[in-house]
Short mmCIF file of C-alpha atoms in Angstrom, two decimals:
data_model
loop_
_atom_site.label_atom_id
_atom_site.label_comp_id
_atom_site.label_asym_id
_atom_site.label_seq_id
_atom_site.Cartn_x
_atom_site.Cartn_y
_atom_site.Cartn_z
CA UNK U 1 7.20 44.63 10.64
CA UNK U 2 9.93 41.62 10.94
CA UNK U 3 7.80 39.54 8.20
CA UNK U 4 7.85 42.18 5.56
CA UNK U 5 11.49 42.43 5.78
CA UNK U 6 11.61 38.63 5.67
CA UNK U 7 9.26 38.68 2.74
CA UNK U 8 10.73 41.52 0.98
CA UNK U 9 14.42 40.29 1.15
CA UNK U 10 13.05 36.42 -0.47
CA UNK U 11 11.60 38.82 -3.05
CA UNK U 12 14.47 40.11 -4.00
CA UNK U 13 16.30 36.95 -4.36
CA UNK U 14 13.67 35.42 -6.29
CA UNK U 15 13.55 38.88 -8.60
CA UNK U 16 17.86 38.38 -9.13
CA UNK U 17 16.94 35.18 -10.96
CA UNK U 18 14.53 36.60 -12.74
CA UNK U 19 16.26 39.27 -13.63
CA UNK U 20 19.90 38.16 -14.23
CA UNK U 21 17.87 35.56 -17.02
CA UNK U 22 15.78 39.12 -18.30
CA UNK U 23 18.77 40.38 -19.07
CA UNK U 24 20.05 37.71 -20.75
CA UNK U 25 16.78 37.88 -23.34
CA UNK U 26 16.77 41.64 -23.12
CA UNK U 27 20.63 42.05 -24.54
CA UNK U 28 19.52 39.31 -27.17
CA UNK U 29 17.05 41.50 -28.18
CA UNK U 30 19.30 44.95 -28.57
CA UNK U 31 22.30 43.01 -30.70
CA UNK U 32 19.70 40.84 -33.16
CA UNK U 33 15.90 41.93 -32.62
CA UNK U 34 14.89 38.71 -31.69
CA UNK U 35 13.61 37.33 -29.11
CA UNK U 36 15.56 34.36 -28.13
CA UNK U 37 13.04 31.84 -26.78
CA UNK U 38 15.35 29.13 -25.47
CA UNK U 39 16.26 30.77 -22.56
CA UNK U 40 14.94 28.42 -20.59
CA UNK U 41 16.73 25.60 -21.89
CA UNK U 42 19.83 27.87 -21.03
CA UNK U 43 19.04 27.90 -17.56
CA UNK U 44 18.46 24.63 -17.62
CA UNK U 45 22.10 23.17 -19.30
CA UNK U 46 23.19 25.42 -16.60
CA UNK U 47 21.90 24.42 -13.56
CA UNK U 48 22.41 20.37 -15.24
CA UNK U 49 26.29 21.31 -15.43
CA UNK U 50 26.39 21.83 -12.34
CA UNK U 51 25.24 19.29 -10.42
CA UNK U 52 27.00 16.92 -13.20
CA UNK U 53 30.00 18.76 -12.16
CA UNK U 54 29.54 19.49 -8.50
CA UNK U 55 27.91 16.40 -6.68
CA UNK U 56 27.71 13.74 -9.98
CA UNK U 57 31.81 14.07 -10.27
CA UNK U 58 31.95 15.42 -6.44
CA UNK U 59 33.76 19.00 -8.02
CA UNK U 60 34.03 21.92 -5.70
CA UNK U 61 30.26 23.52 -6.79
CA UNK U 62 31.96 27.40 -6.93
CA UNK U 63 34.64 25.47 -9.36
CA UNK U 64 31.56 23.50 -10.61
CA UNK U 65 29.28 27.01 -11.30
CA UNK U 66 32.46 28.26 -13.03
CA UNK U 67 33.09 25.90 -15.32
CA UNK U 68 29.08 25.39 -15.94
CA UNK U 69 28.78 29.20 -17.07
CA UNK U 70 32.01 28.82 -19.57
CA UNK U 71 30.25 25.16 -20.54
CA UNK U 72 26.72 27.15 -21.36
CA UNK U 73 28.05 30.20 -22.64
CA UNK U 74 29.65 27.76 -25.61
CA UNK U 75 26.87 25.79 -26.55
CA UNK U 76 24.82 29.25 -26.66
CA UNK U 77 27.43 29.91 -29.52
CA UNK U 78 27.08 27.04 -30.95
CA UNK U 79 22.89 27.14 -31.13
CA UNK U 80 24.05 31.21 -32.38
CA UNK U 81 26.14 29.93 -34.86
CA UNK U 82 25.14 26.39 -36.34
CA UNK U 83 21.28 27.89 -35.76
CA UNK U 84 21.11 31.37 -36.16
CA UNK U 85 23.44 32.91 -37.74
CA UNK U 86 21.96 31.02 -40.90
CA UNK U 87 19.08 32.78 -40.28
CA UNK U 88 20.23 35.76 -40.27
CA UNK U 89 18.10 38.43 -42.87
CA UNK U 90 15.32 36.57 -41.99
CA UNK U 91 11.47 38.45 -40.54
CA UNK U 92 12.41 38.07 -36.31
CA UNK U 93 9.48 35.50 -36.01
CA UNK U 94 10.76 32.84 -38.21
CA UNK U 95 13.83 33.28 -36.81
CA UNK U 96 11.97 33.32 -33.12
CA UNK U 97 10.72 29.83 -33.80
CA UNK U 98 13.33 29.24 -34.95
CA UNK U 99 14.46 29.40 -30.95
CA UNK U 100 11.60 27.59 -29.77
CA UNK U 101 12.65 24.41 -31.73
CA UNK U 102 15.97 25.07 -30.08
CA UNK U 103 14.84 25.52 -26.54
CA UNK U 104 12.63 22.19 -26.89
CA UNK U 105 15.85 20.49 -28.69
CA UNK U 106 18.28 21.60 -25.93
CA UNK U 107 15.60 20.44 -23.27
CA UNK U 108 14.61 17.02 -24.10
CA UNK U 109 18.74 15.60 -23.17
CA UNK U 110 18.59 17.52 -20.28
CA UNK U 111 15.68 15.42 -19.27
CA UNK U 112 17.24 12.75 -19.76
CA UNK U 113 20.12 12.97 -18.27
CA UNK U 114 18.45 14.58 -15.30
CA UNK U 115 15.57 11.31 -15.15
CA UNK U 116 12.60 11.89 -12.59
CA UNK U 117 13.54 12.89 -8.97
CA UNK U 118 14.67 16.35 -8.09
CA UNK U 119 18.61 16.42 -8.62
CA UNK U 120 19.71 18.39 -5.67
CA UNK U 121 22.87 21.66 -7.49
CA UNK U 122 25.37 20.05 -4.57
CA UNK U 123 25.03 24.46 -3.28
CA UNK U 124 26.68 25.01 -0.10
CA UNK U 125 23.64 26.76 1.77
CA UNK U 126 21.26 25.11 1.32
CA UNK U 127 18.40 26.39 2.94
CA UNK U 128 20.41 27.81 6.05
CA UNK U 129 19.38 30.79 7.76
CA UNK U 130 20.77 33.87 10.17
CA UNK U 131 19.77 36.38 12.80
CA UNK U 132 19.77 39.63 12.47
CA UNK U 133 17.88 41.75 15.29
CA UNK U 134 15.18 38.95 14.79
CA UNK U 135 14.91 39.07 11.25
CA UNK U 136 15.53 35.53 9.42
CA UNK U 137 16.95 35.56 6.13
CA UNK U 138 17.95 33.01 4.22
CA UNK U 139 21.52 33.03 3.46
CA UNK U 140 20.87 31.46 -0.60
CA UNK U 141 18.76 35.25 -0.93
CA UNK U 142 21.61 37.15 0.61
CA UNK U 143 23.63 35.30 -2.32
CA UNK U 144 21.70 36.16 -5.17
CA UNK U 145 20.78 39.43 -4.21
CA UNK U 146 25.10 40.68 -3.58
CA UNK U 147 26.04 37.94 -6.99
CA UNK U 148 23.59 39.97 -9.06
CA UNK U 149 23.95 42.97 -8.32
CA UNK U 150 28.18 42.06 -9.38
CA UNK U 151 27.32 40.26 -12.18
CA UNK U 152 24.80 43.95 -13.47
CA UNK U 153 27.48 46.45 -12.09
CA UNK U 154 30.71 44.42 -13.75
CA UNK U 155 28.04 44.31 -17.01
CA UNK U 156 26.68 47.65 -16.66
CA UNK U 157 31.03 48.98 -16.96
CA UNK U 158 31.89 46.51 -19.42
CA UNK U 159 29.58 47.98 -21.81
CA UNK U 160 30.50 50.94 -20.88
CA UNK U 161 34.31 51.07 -20.70
CA UNK U 162 34.51 48.23 -22.91
CA UNK U 163 36.22 48.06 -26.85
CA UNK U 164 33.65 45.49 -27.04
CA UNK U 165 31.20 46.46 -25.24
CA UNK U 166 31.16 50.04 -27.17
CA UNK U 167 30.42 47.98 -30.80
CA UNK U 168 27.49 46.11 -28.98
CA UNK U 169 25.91 48.78 -27.78
CA UNK U 170 26.19 50.68 -31.78
CA UNK U 171 24.99 47.24 -33.37
CA UNK U 172 22.14 48.21 -30.76
CA UNK U 173 21.59 51.52 -31.62
CA UNK U 174 22.17 50.76 -35.88
CA UNK U 175 22.99 47.53 -37.33
CA UNK U 176 23.78 48.73 -40.98
CA UNK U 177 25.71 51.63 -38.80
CA UNK U 178 27.86 49.61 -36.94
CA UNK U 179 28.74 47.34 -40.26
CA UNK U 180 29.91 50.66 -41.70
CA UNK U 181 31.51 51.68 -39.66
CA UNK U 182 34.04 48.43 -39.05
CA UNK U 183 31.89 46.61 -36.00
CA UNK U 184 32.35 44.03 -36.70
CA UNK U 185 27.93 42.55 -36.26
CA UNK U 186 28.20 38.43 -36.60
CA UNK U 187 30.89 39.08 -33.96
CA UNK U 188 28.27 40.96 -31.60
CA UNK U 189 25.66 38.53 -32.06
CA UNK U 190 27.30 36.15 -31.04
CA UNK U 191 29.07 36.96 -27.26
CA UNK U 192 25.31 38.21 -27.31
CA UNK U 193 24.42 34.55 -27.05
CA UNK U 194 26.88 33.26 -24.92
CA UNK U 195 26.48 36.61 -22.10
CA UNK U 196 22.95 35.02 -22.60
CA UNK U 197 23.93 31.74 -21.92
CA UNK U 198 25.95 32.59 -19.02
CA UNK U 199 24.12 34.52 -17.17
CA UNK U 200 21.53 31.70 -17.70
CA UNK U 201 23.74 29.57 -16.21
CA UNK U 202 24.23 31.49 -13.08
CA UNK U 203 19.90 31.79 -12.76
CA UNK U 204 19.37 28.14 -13.03
CA UNK U 205 22.73 27.13 -9.80
CA UNK U 206 20.28 30.22 -8.13
CA UNK U 207 17.25 29.07 -9.54
CA UNK U 208 17.83 25.02 -7.51
CA UNK U 209 19.57 26.06 -4.34
CA UNK U 210 18.13 24.43 -1.46
CA UNK U 211 15.14 22.72 -3.64
CA UNK U 212 17.28 21.38 -6.51
CA UNK U 213 15.62 20.99 -10.18
CA UNK U 214 14.14 18.58 -11.92
CA UNK U 215 12.18 18.31 -15.62
CA UNK U 216 10.03 21.15 -15.01
CA UNK U 217 12.49 23.65 -13.56
CA UNK U 218 12.16 25.14 -16.70
CA UNK U 219 8.94 27.02 -16.25
CA UNK U 220 10.85 29.75 -13.79
CA UNK U 221 12.52 30.68 -16.76
CA UNK U 222 8.87 32.18 -18.03
CA UNK U 223 8.40 34.55 -15.87
CA UNK U 224 11.27 36.58 -16.72
CA UNK U 225 8.93 37.87 -19.72
CA UNK U 226 6.92 39.91 -17.28
CA UNK U 227 9.63 41.56 -15.76
CA UNK U 228 10.75 42.68 -19.26
CA UNK U 229 7.54 43.02 -20.09
CA UNK U 230 7.43 45.33 -16.91
CA UNK U 231 10.87 46.77 -17.33
CA UNK U 232 10.81 47.32 -21.24
CA UNK U 233 12.19 45.10 -23.90
CA UNK U 234 15.02 46.59 -24.78
CA UNK U 235 16.47 48.59 -21.63
CA UNK U 236 18.47 46.29 -20.01
CA UNK U 237 17.68 48.87 -16.42
CA UNK U 238 14.32 47.86 -17.16
CA UNK U 239 15.06 44.64 -17.06
CA UNK U 240 16.45 44.07 -13.79
CA UNK U 241 14.66 46.29 -12.08
CA UNK U 242 11.77 44.82 -14.19
CA UNK U 243 12.93 41.12 -12.51
CA UNK U 244 13.44 42.29 -8.65
CA UNK U 245 9.51 43.64 -8.75
CA UNK U 246 8.01 40.75 -10.15
CA UNK U 247 9.97 39.13 -7.14
CA UNK U 248 9.03 40.92 -5.10
CA UNK U 249 5.49 41.00 -5.91
CA UNK U 250 5.15 37.50 -6.36
CA UNK U 251 6.98 36.51 -2.24
CA UNK U 252 3.54 39.36 -1.12
CA UNK U 253 1.09 37.56 -2.45
CA UNK U 254 2.85 34.42 -1.23
CA UNK U 255 2.97 35.86 1.76
CA UNK U 256 -0.23 37.51 2.61
CA UNK U 257 -2.64 36.58 -0.02
CA UNK U 258 -3.29 33.95 2.40
CA UNK U 259 -4.73 35.97 5.08
CA UNK U 260 -6.27 39.25 3.48
CA UNK U 261 -7.82 38.34 0.00
CA UNK U 262 -8.20 33.70 0.44
CA UNK U 263 -11.53 34.31 -2.06
CA UNK U 264 -8.06 34.20 -4.62
CA UNK U 265 -7.60 30.65 -3.56
CA UNK U 266 -4.45 28.74 -2.67
CA UNK U 267 -1.06 29.77 -4.97
CA UNK U 268 -1.73 32.71 -6.34
CA UNK U 269 1.21 33.52 -6.30
CA UNK U 270 2.34 31.99 -9.31
CA UNK U 271 0.57 33.55 -11.89
CA UNK U 272 0.64 36.67 -10.02
CA UNK U 273 4.40 37.86 -12.97
CA UNK U 274 1.52 37.28 -15.51
CA UNK U 275 -1.12 39.61 -13.48
CA UNK U 276 1.70 42.36 -13.84
CA UNK U 277 2.54 41.20 -17.49
CA UNK U 278 -1.39 42.27 -18.54
CA UNK U 279 -1.57 44.82 -16.39
CA UNK U 280 1.67 46.26 -17.71
CA UNK U 281 1.02 45.36 -21.89
CA UNK U 282 -2.47 47.59 -20.56
CA UNK U 283 -1.04 50.17 -19.23
CA UNK U 284 2.34 50.73 -20.99
CA UNK U 285 2.67 48.10 -24.04
CA UNK U 286 6.09 48.87 -23.88
CA UNK U 287 7.43 49.22 -20.77
CA UNK U 288 8.28 51.77 -17.45
CA UNK U 289 11.89 51.78 -19.61
CA UNK U 290 11.29 50.71 -22.68
CA UNK U 291 11.01 52.32 -26.36
CA UNK U 292 8.04 52.56 -27.53
CA UNK U 293 9.07 52.15 -31.78
CA UNK U 294 10.17 49.16 -30.54
CA UNK U 295 8.51 45.69 -32.93
CA UNK U 296 7.79 43.02 -30.96
CA UNK U 297 7.02 39.60 -31.75
#
């Protein structure tokens, strides 16, 4: 039982990372009807900024994370204004292809900064653990879970009670009607990219805690795709639940698969999120909380 509880907590911690990235995907999709494949690069930009500010420049880690989130949001705003805004009215798949190009360009720049070695991110938790009744819990997992919970509550309050949050919900529901009611759809597009960029930076910081980041870290962001397929491409709540489920599934496979299903081979946990994706697509292609009528690209 102790091992199972430790695995579940580790899974929720890892799933928090996927949830943050998946929410970014969903916010952009709900506002613009485009899947942004630039989220992995945004995650790497944010994590690299933390490395630069906290490790290379010696800034306090928490200040570095806050600055990295703001700067990554500004990078996302620049991308939206320069590469995506001129494409309004074009087919969604064309815009999605452009986000792939943006992802590649940003990652090339990040790779030149990172170099070939693993770069520590300067987090104060590392791989330290604490003991509760014989259950060893890593500090970073607790930080991930608590921080994600706070961010999610803040986002729901923002969308429900703030004026701009209501405008974003109206735009997500019907862009033409929102435009007719005086909502600045362009402003909503820009803000959705900024929020997604900030979330990606926070997720990138958590990815690097303990182990650091390197040029291949961006692959982790792709595990948010099974999360949004599981939860539903147009559901923020579904993205959060999907991210947590994917994290738990991955950790369960990592802990128990070698004992109970060794015939699956080593490191099957790495592909387990995509197995979940495949099963969900076969049974419920629009996800657990998604809208069946949505158009996918």
